[in-house]
Amino acid sequence: MTTFIAGGTGFIGRRLVPRLAQRGEQIVCMDLNPQTADFSALGKQVRVVRGDVSQFDDVMARMTEAKPDRVINLAYFIGSEHPPHVAFKLNILGMDNVFEAARLAGCNRVAYASSLAVNGEQKFYGDRPVTEDDFRHGHVQYAMHKIFNEWQAQDYRDKHGMEITTIRPANVTGPDKIVGSVDHVFCITDPARGKSVKFPYKDAMRCPVHVDEIAEIFARVIMTDKPKHAVYSTGGVAISMGEIAEIVREFLPDAQITFDKETGGKAISGNHLIDNTRLVTEFGIQYRPYRERVLQIINDIRKEQDLPPIRDR
Ligand SMILES: NC(=O)c1ccc[n+]([C@@H]2O[C@H](COP(=O)([O-])OP(=O)(O)OC[C@H]3O[C@@H](n4cnc5c(N)ncnc54)[C@H](O)[C@@H]3O)[C@@H](O)[C@H]2O)c1
């Protein structure tokens, strides 16, 4: 069977493709930047083609050639600072192009990335985990676009009977993450590179989840023909920036991590208490302890710098 992945050479896609290949899938990645991943070890199982999701003709042509059984869209602008017209073309039109091209190519099974950003700040919900059925309070460009994508996916489900699954990753972490929510990542990667780093609030809350876990979730969900739900939150570990810094200092005692203020960050933090019961129950997802993931990221950076790995005690 063939899986077509738009945006498949990015941060998540790079880890997802080998996981699908292990499951015996043929994979066609369509990306504007095809050179940012190297799948040569996977031989003929993976083909990378250049294409722009905001151009319907590109998506349709590539999908017609690939004849996929499953489609995933990961192509997106992360963040909310983008000019409206430019962001709309990739995030809204691009997503619709993928849904419509899949439909016209006869592929019923689609998954795409939404985000925990659809929920906005935690303060809208109080001190409780947010579920997929809660009202979505997101209000910035990125959140509004994801909320519209979710609506559009439901419209395709309702009107065309397509099996489109929404996955809402939390704050994805990994050594090569450079856009989106990056403070929780730089709190690990900068000290691992011997650089000092400073953040506004020690009590700011994040919900990190390692990119390897996200790739595994996409693989399990897309390989399931009829998941029980339309929307899944990945959740992660609710943790403050100060607590992340403490874990980093356990492994790197000389880490220079400072904060402007002890408090004031929690009150304005994004959604970080997330109920992921659906995903855990249906797909058997279990996350490795976050502390292990911090060490993994530190050692990824040390490897880049030809330094020996740090061993856990
Ligand atoms: N990384 C995170 O923390 C995070 C968290 C929540 C949700 N998500 C969502 O997951 C998805 C993937 O995120 P990622 O971190 O892998 O992002 P990424 O930016 O690393 O990857 C996106 C890929 O899309 C490609 N792309 C951009 N414009 C394109 C276009 N016009 N046509 C074709 N390809 C294009 C890029 O070249 C890149 O390879 C996105 O929808 C993102 O919003 C990510």
Tab-separated table of C-alpha atoms and ligand atoms in Angstrom:
chain	number	residue	atom	x	y	z
A	1	MET	CA	0.000	0.000	0.000
A	2	THR	CA	1.090	3.572	-0.618
A	3	THR	CA	1.101	6.553	1.756
A	4	PHE	CA	1.413	10.049	0.294
A	5	ILE	CA	2.848	12.620	2.716
A	6	ALA	CA	2.705	16.324	1.938
A	7	GLY	CA	5.387	18.138	3.952
A	8	GLY	CA	7.066	14.767	4.526
A	9	THR	CA	10.677	15.993	4.686
A	10	GLY	CA	10.116	18.243	7.746
A	11	PHE	CA	10.723	17.766	11.471
A	12	ILE	CA	7.912	15.229	12.021
A	13	GLY	CA	7.876	13.774	8.490
A	14	ARG	CA	11.562	12.772	8.648
A	15	ARG	CA	10.755	10.475	11.588
A	16	LEU	CA	7.414	9.278	10.263
A	17	VAL	CA	8.620	8.032	6.878
A	18	PRO	CA	10.968	5.306	8.263
A	19	ARG	CA	8.225	4.121	10.633
A	20	LEU	CA	5.801	3.653	7.747
A	21	ALA	CA	8.505	1.978	5.680
A	22	GLN	CA	9.080	-0.508	8.543
A	23	ARG	CA	5.389	-1.377	8.292
A	24	GLY	CA	5.840	-2.231	4.603
A	25	GLU	CA	4.380	0.946	3.104
A	26	GLN	CA	5.536	2.547	-0.127
A	27	ILE	CA	5.860	6.260	0.583
A	28	VAL	CA	5.686	9.271	-1.682
A	29	CYS	CA	6.711	12.548	-0.023
A	30	MET	CA	5.731	15.765	-1.704
A	31	ASP	CA	7.535	18.785	-0.308
A	32	LEU	CA	8.569	22.256	-1.366
A	33	ASN	CA	12.016	21.462	0.093
A	34	PRO	CA	12.643	17.850	-0.945
A	35	GLN	CA	16.349	17.984	-0.042
A	36	THR	CA	15.871	18.447	3.730
A	37	ALA	CA	15.608	14.719	4.440
A	38	ASP	CA	17.698	11.757	3.355
A	39	PHE	CA	15.703	8.570	2.889
A	40	SER	CA	18.319	6.837	0.718
A	41	ALA	CA	18.682	4.020	3.300
A	42	LEU	CA	15.068	3.080	2.569
A	43	GLY	CA	15.785	2.510	-1.131
A	44	LYS	CA	12.882	2.284	-3.544
A	45	GLN	CA	10.298	2.247	-0.776
A	46	VAL	CA	10.450	6.052	-0.549
A	47	ARG	CA	10.162	8.558	-3.370
A	48	VAL	CA	10.514	12.289	-2.739
A	49	VAL	CA	8.980	14.686	-5.245
A	50	ARG	CA	8.896	18.454	-5.305
A	51	GLY	CA	5.468	20.064	-5.107
A	52	ASP	CA	3.617	22.983	-3.549
A	53	VAL	CA	0.457	22.142	-1.569
A	54	SER	CA	-0.915	25.619	-2.181
A	55	GLN	CA	-1.067	24.804	-5.933
A	56	PHE	CA	-3.963	22.437	-6.558
A	57	ASP	CA	-2.519	21.283	-9.892
A	58	ASP	CA	0.717	20.216	-8.158
A	59	VAL	CA	-1.107	18.234	-5.479
A	60	MET	CA	-3.522	16.620	-7.936
A	61	ALA	CA	-0.767	15.680	-10.401
A	62	ARG	CA	1.479	14.191	-7.706
A	63	MET	CA	-1.372	12.344	-6.076
A	64	THR	CA	-2.641	10.944	-9.377
A	65	GLU	CA	0.866	9.592	-10.084
A	66	ALA	CA	1.200	8.119	-6.580
A	67	LYS	CA	-2.304	6.539	-6.407
A	68	PRO	CA	-2.152	6.511	-2.594
A	69	ASP	CA	-4.209	4.387	-0.220
A	70	ARG	CA	-3.496	6.853	2.616
A	71	VAL	CA	-2.669	10.540	2.694
A	72	ILE	CA	-1.072	12.704	5.398
A	73	ASN	CA	-0.638	16.475	5.329
A	74	LEU	CA	2.149	18.003	7.444
A	75	ALA	CA	2.873	21.065	5.248
A	76	TYR	CA	2.157	24.203	7.265
A	77	PHE	CA	3.441	27.548	8.530
A	78	ILE	CA	4.176	27.211	12.227
A	79	GLY	CA	3.666	30.399	14.240
A	80	SER	CA	1.319	33.347	13.792
A	81	GLU	CA	3.581	36.082	12.437
A	82	HIS	CA	3.036	35.303	8.762
A	83	PRO	CA	1.391	37.750	6.306
A	84	PRO	CA	-2.316	36.818	6.140
A	85	HIS	CA	-2.481	36.059	2.415
A	86	VAL	CA	0.664	33.921	2.483
A	87	ALA	CA	-0.423	31.967	5.578
A	88	PHE	CA	-3.922	31.445	4.184
A	89	LYS	CA	-2.557	29.928	0.977
A	90	LEU	CA	-0.498	27.277	2.741
A	91	ASN	CA	-2.576	26.594	5.845
A	92	ILE	CA	-6.154	26.869	4.581
A	93	LEU	CA	-6.000	26.445	0.816
A	94	GLY	CA	-3.127	23.943	1.059
A	95	MET	CA	-5.045	21.772	3.530
A	96	ASP	CA	-8.176	21.866	1.367
A	97	ASN	CA	-6.122	21.032	-1.732
A	98	VAL	CA	-4.846	17.887	0.010
A	99	PHE	CA	-8.362	16.827	1.129
A	100	GLU	CA	-9.887	17.487	-2.294
A	101	ALA	CA	-7.072	15.869	-4.284
A	102	ALA	CA	-7.286	12.783	-2.039
A	103	ARG	CA	-11.030	12.622	-2.671
A	104	LEU	CA	-10.640	12.983	-6.443
A	105	ALA	CA	-7.808	10.430	-6.453
A	106	GLY	CA	-10.167	7.949	-4.757
A	107	CYS	CA	-8.297	7.920	-1.437
A	108	ASN	CA	-10.635	7.929	1.535
A	109	ARG	CA	-8.088	7.704	4.355
A	110	VAL	CA	-6.455	10.973	5.401
A	111	ALA	CA	-4.752	12.279	8.552
A	112	TYR	CA	-3.301	15.703	9.232
A	113	ALA	CA	-1.741	17.704	12.043
A	114	SER	CA	-3.818	20.177	13.973
A	115	SER	CA	-2.336	21.449	17.265
A	116	LEU	CA	-2.965	21.982	20.957
A	117	ALA	CA	-2.987	25.665	19.916
A	118	VAL	CA	-6.686	25.285	19.032
A	119	ASN	CA	-7.382	25.415	22.786
A	120	GLY	CA	-5.654	28.760	23.415
A	121	GLU	CA	-4.527	29.517	26.963
A	122	GLN	CA	-5.079	27.170	29.912
A	123	LYS	CA	-6.898	29.953	31.813
A	124	PHE	CA	-9.979	29.408	29.633
A	125	TYR	CA	-10.473	25.978	31.232
A	126	GLY	CA	-9.218	26.407	34.799
A	127	ASP	CA	-6.919	23.797	36.366
A	128	ARG	CA	-8.258	20.737	34.558
A	129	PRO	CA	-7.293	18.606	31.578
A	130	VAL	CA	-8.847	19.683	28.287
A	131	THR	CA	-10.536	17.054	26.115
A	132	GLU	CA	-11.134	16.900	22.369
A	133	ASP	CA	-14.790	17.798	22.979
A	134	ASP	CA	-14.063	21.041	24.828
A	135	PHE	CA	-14.794	24.373	23.184
A	136	ARG	CA	-11.745	25.623	21.264
A	137	HIS	CA	-10.623	29.006	22.565
A	138	GLY	CA	-7.594	29.489	20.277
A	139	HIS	CA	-7.472	32.992	18.821
A	140	VAL	CA	-4.117	33.675	17.088
A	141	GLN	CA	-3.518	33.137	13.339
A	142	TYR	CA	-2.058	29.603	13.744
A	143	ALA	CA	-4.874	28.518	16.077
A	144	MET	CA	-7.631	29.996	13.907
A	145	HIS	CA	-6.235	28.258	10.829
A	146	LYS	CA	-6.082	24.923	12.660
A	147	ILE	CA	-9.646	25.414	13.928
A	148	PHE	CA	-10.798	26.047	10.358
A	149	ASN	CA	-8.896	22.945	9.139
A	150	GLU	CA	-10.748	20.882	11.751
A	151	TRP	CA	-14.075	22.280	10.534
A	152	GLN	CA	-13.173	21.582	6.902
A	153	ALA	CA	-12.122	18.006	7.752
A	154	GLN	CA	-15.502	17.430	9.411
A	155	ASP	CA	-17.282	18.852	6.340
A	156	TYR	CA	-15.452	16.323	4.115
A	157	ARG	CA	-16.357	13.575	6.581
A	158	ASP	CA	-20.020	14.597	6.565
A	159	LYS	CA	-20.513	15.348	2.879
A	160	HIS	CA	-18.097	12.897	1.225
A	161	GLY	CA	-17.821	10.144	3.834
A	162	MET	CA	-14.037	10.523	3.998
A	163	GLU	CA	-12.143	9.087	6.959
A	164	ILE	CA	-10.115	12.162	7.875
A	165	THR	CA	-8.377	12.069	11.260
A	166	THR	CA	-7.250	15.143	13.136
A	167	ILE	CA	-4.201	14.749	15.394
A	168	ARG	CA	-3.470	17.590	17.794
A	169	PRO	CA	0.197	17.360	18.827
A	170	ALA	CA	1.186	19.168	22.028
A	171	ASN	CA	4.551	21.052	22.272
A	172	VAL	CA	6.696	18.768	20.144
A	173	THR	CA	10.338	18.555	21.224
A	174	GLY	CA	13.487	17.289	19.535
A	175	PRO	CA	17.053	18.396	18.818
A	176	ASP	CA	16.301	19.870	15.385
A	177	LYS	CA	13.144	21.824	16.292
A	178	ILE	CA	13.666	25.482	15.400
A	179	VAL	CA	10.193	26.937	14.793
A	180	GLY	CA	6.980	27.186	16.818
A	181	SER	CA	7.149	26.683	20.593
A	182	VAL	CA	10.906	26.523	21.031
A	183	ASP	CA	11.670	27.883	24.514
A	184	HIS	CA	11.262	24.413	26.092
A	185	VAL	CA	13.588	23.026	23.376
A	186	PHE	CA	16.262	25.753	23.623
A	187	CYS	CA	16.255	25.250	27.411
A	188	ILE	CA	17.844	21.855	26.585
A	189	THR	CA	19.721	22.395	23.312
A	190	ASP	CA	21.469	25.698	24.132
A	191	PRO	CA	23.076	24.423	27.363
A	192	ALA	CA	23.982	21.192	25.530
A	193	ARG	CA	25.920	23.406	23.079
A	194	GLY	CA	27.570	25.206	25.994
A	195	LYS	CA	25.505	28.371	25.416
A	196	SER	CA	23.832	30.339	28.202
A	197	VAL	CA	20.102	30.918	27.817
A	198	LYS	CA	17.506	33.187	29.453
A	199	PHE	CA	13.705	33.041	29.525
A	200	PRO	CA	11.061	35.440	30.854
A	201	TYR	CA	9.231	33.221	33.384
A	202	LYS	CA	10.354	30.281	35.508
A	203	ASP	CA	6.773	29.147	36.139
A	204	ALA	CA	5.662	29.243	32.464
A	205	MET	CA	4.003	25.885	31.715
A	206	ARG	CA	4.592	23.740	28.626
A	207	CYS	CA	3.400	20.305	27.496
A	208	PRO	CA	6.341	18.721	25.687
A	209	VAL	CA	6.121	15.438	23.790
A	210	HIS	CA	9.090	14.007	21.874
A	211	VAL	CA	8.963	14.062	18.074
A	212	ASP	CA	9.643	10.288	17.997
A	213	GLU	CA	6.386	9.765	19.914
A	214	ILE	CA	4.507	12.044	17.502
A	215	ALA	CA	5.861	10.166	14.485
A	216	GLU	CA	4.761	6.867	16.066
A	217	ILE	CA	1.287	8.280	16.718
A	218	PHE	CA	0.883	9.354	13.082
A	219	ALA	CA	2.044	5.921	11.928
A	220	ARG	CA	-0.387	4.025	14.174
A	221	VAL	CA	-3.312	6.305	13.370
A	222	ILE	CA	-2.877	6.382	9.577
A	223	MET	CA	-2.421	2.576	9.452
A	224	THR	CA	-5.826	2.187	11.120
A	225	ASP	CA	-8.584	2.293	8.516
A	226	LYS	CA	-11.407	3.347	10.815
A	227	PRO	CA	-10.297	4.944	14.068
A	228	LYS	CA	-13.007	5.301	16.694
A	229	HIS	CA	-12.773	9.109	16.803
A	230	ALA	CA	-12.282	11.986	14.383
A	231	VAL	CA	-9.974	13.991	16.665
A	232	TYR	CA	-7.107	12.902	18.963
A	233	SER	CA	-5.017	15.028	21.324
A	234	THR	CA	-1.524	13.667	21.916
A	235	GLY	CA	-1.040	15.346	25.271
A	236	GLY	CA	2.426	15.224	26.783
A	237	VAL	CA	4.025	16.141	30.100
A	238	ALA	CA	2.775	19.274	31.861
A	239	ILE	CA	5.976	20.856	33.172
A	240	SER	CA	7.289	24.334	33.985
A	241	MET	CA	10.305	25.908	32.326
A	242	GLY	CA	11.987	25.928	35.748
A	243	GLU	CA	11.461	22.169	36.107
A	244	ILE	CA	12.901	21.555	32.630
A	245	ALA	CA	15.950	23.619	33.644
A	246	GLU	CA	16.369	21.441	36.775
A	247	ILE	CA	16.378	18.252	34.692
A	248	VAL	CA	18.936	19.767	32.312
A	249	ARG	CA	21.181	20.741	35.257
A	250	GLU	CA	21.048	17.143	36.512
A	251	PHE	CA	22.864	16.092	33.335
A	252	LEU	CA	24.785	19.331	32.691
A	253	PRO	CA	25.640	20.786	36.134
A	254	ASP	CA	27.289	23.877	34.546
A	255	ALA	CA	24.219	24.752	32.419
A	256	GLN	CA	23.613	28.533	32.417
A	257	ILE	CA	19.801	28.813	32.411
A	258	THR	CA	18.292	31.945	33.954
A	259	PHE	CA	14.828	33.496	34.216
A	260	ASP	CA	13.795	37.161	34.396
A	261	LYS	CA	10.947	36.394	36.803
A	262	GLU	CA	10.010	33.543	39.125
A	263	THR	CA	6.250	33.927	38.598
A	264	GLY	CA	3.758	35.462	36.192
A	265	GLY	CA	4.182	32.916	33.391
A	266	LYS	CA	1.718	30.269	34.520
A	267	ALA	CA	-1.256	32.642	34.304
A	268	ILE	CA	-0.573	33.348	30.620
A	269	SER	CA	0.568	29.864	29.594
A	270	GLY	CA	-1.018	28.014	26.732
A	271	ASN	CA	-3.078	24.881	27.243
A	272	HIS	CA	-0.842	22.340	28.963
A	273	LEU	CA	-3.254	20.078	30.871
A	274	ILE	CA	-4.465	17.719	28.163
A	275	ASP	CA	-6.552	14.566	28.349
A	276	ASN	CA	-5.165	12.009	25.880
A	277	THR	CA	-7.285	9.056	27.038
A	278	ARG	CA	-8.587	8.436	23.506
A	279	LEU	CA	-5.142	7.956	22.031
A	280	VAL	CA	-3.809	5.919	24.950
A	281	THR	CA	-6.821	3.610	25.072
A	282	GLU	CA	-7.263	3.014	21.373
A	283	PHE	CA	-3.654	3.046	20.139
A	284	GLY	CA	-1.771	1.822	23.224
A	285	ILE	CA	0.448	4.893	23.190
A	286	GLN	CA	2.833	5.134	26.167
A	287	TYR	CA	5.387	7.897	26.430
A	288	ARG	CA	8.907	7.306	27.673
A	289	PRO	CA	9.677	9.386	30.789
A	290	TYR	CA	10.348	12.986	29.791
A	291	ARG	CA	13.631	12.954	31.768
A	292	GLU	CA	14.906	10.250	29.382
A	293	ARG	CA	13.882	12.371	26.422
A	294	VAL	CA	15.789	15.366	27.793
A	295	LEU	CA	18.913	13.211	28.038
A	296	GLN	CA	18.290	11.876	24.523
A	297	ILE	CA	18.163	15.443	23.151
A	298	ILE	CA	21.299	16.468	25.064
A	299	ASN	CA	23.143	13.452	23.662
A	300	ASP	CA	21.864	14.140	20.111
A	301	ILE	CA	23.434	17.594	20.354
A	302	ARG	CA	26.638	16.205	21.886
A	303	LYS	CA	26.897	13.704	19.033
A	304	GLU	CA	26.664	16.577	16.514
A	305	GLN	CA	29.578	18.165	18.365
A	306	ASP	CA	31.656	14.963	18.554
A	307	LEU	CA	31.324	14.871	22.346
A	308	PRO	CA	30.857	11.597	24.251
A	309	PRO	CA	27.305	10.819	25.455
A	310	ILE	CA	26.303	11.525	29.046
A	311	ARG	CA	25.233	8.355	30.845
A	312	ASP	CA	22.244	8.302	33.158
A	313	ARG	CA	23.051	7.452	36.747
B	1	LIG	N1	6.503	20.870	15.556
B	1	LIG	C1	5.582	21.104	16.477
B	1	LIG	O1	5.867	21.423	17.648
B	1	LIG	C2	4.123	20.935	16.157
B	1	LIG	C3	3.189	21.008	17.180
B	1	LIG	C4	1.832	20.891	16.866
B	1	LIG	C5	1.468	20.701	15.546
B	1	LIG	N2	2.418	20.633	14.568
B	1	LIG	C6	1.977	20.484	13.189
B	1	LIG	O2	2.596	19.354	12.606
B	1	LIG	C7	2.790	19.581	11.191
B	1	LIG	C8	4.224	19.293	10.823
B	1	LIG	O3	5.076	20.072	11.631
B	1	LIG	P1	6.652	20.003	11.523
B	1	LIG	O4	7.170	20.396	12.861
B	1	LIG	O5	7.081	18.732	10.885
B	1	LIG	O6	6.906	21.237	10.534
B	1	LIG	P2	8.097	21.484	9.511
B	1	LIG	O7	8.050	22.939	9.166
B	1	LIG	O8	9.386	20.919	9.994
B	1	LIG	O9	7.637	20.626	8.257
B	1	LIG	C9	6.713	21.099	7.330
B	1	LIG	C10	7.150	20.676	5.951
B	1	LIG	O10	6.245	21.270	5.023
B	1	LIG	C11	6.997	21.724	3.907
B	1	LIG	N3	6.270	22.786	3.212
B	1	LIG	C12	6.136	24.083	3.562
B	1	LIG	N4	5.418	24.741	2.644
B	1	LIG	C13	5.069	23.833	1.701
B	1	LIG	C14	4.324	23.911	0.509
B	1	LIG	N5	3.787	25.060	0.083
B	1	LIG	N6	4.166	22.789	-0.205
B	1	LIG	C15	4.725	21.612	0.199
B	1	LIG	N7	5.449	21.489	1.314
B	1	LIG	C16	5.620	22.588	2.052
B	1	LIG	C17	8.308	22.205	4.504
B	1	LIG	O11	9.334	22.252	3.516
B	1	LIG	C18	8.566	21.171	5.580
B	1	LIG	O12	9.332	20.092	5.104
B	1	LIG	C19	2.322	21.013	10.945
B	1	LIG	O13	0.988	20.994	10.506
B	1	LIG	C20	2.388	21.646	12.314
B	1	LIG	O14	1.490	22.727	12.433
B	1	LIG	C21	3.730	20.740	14.849
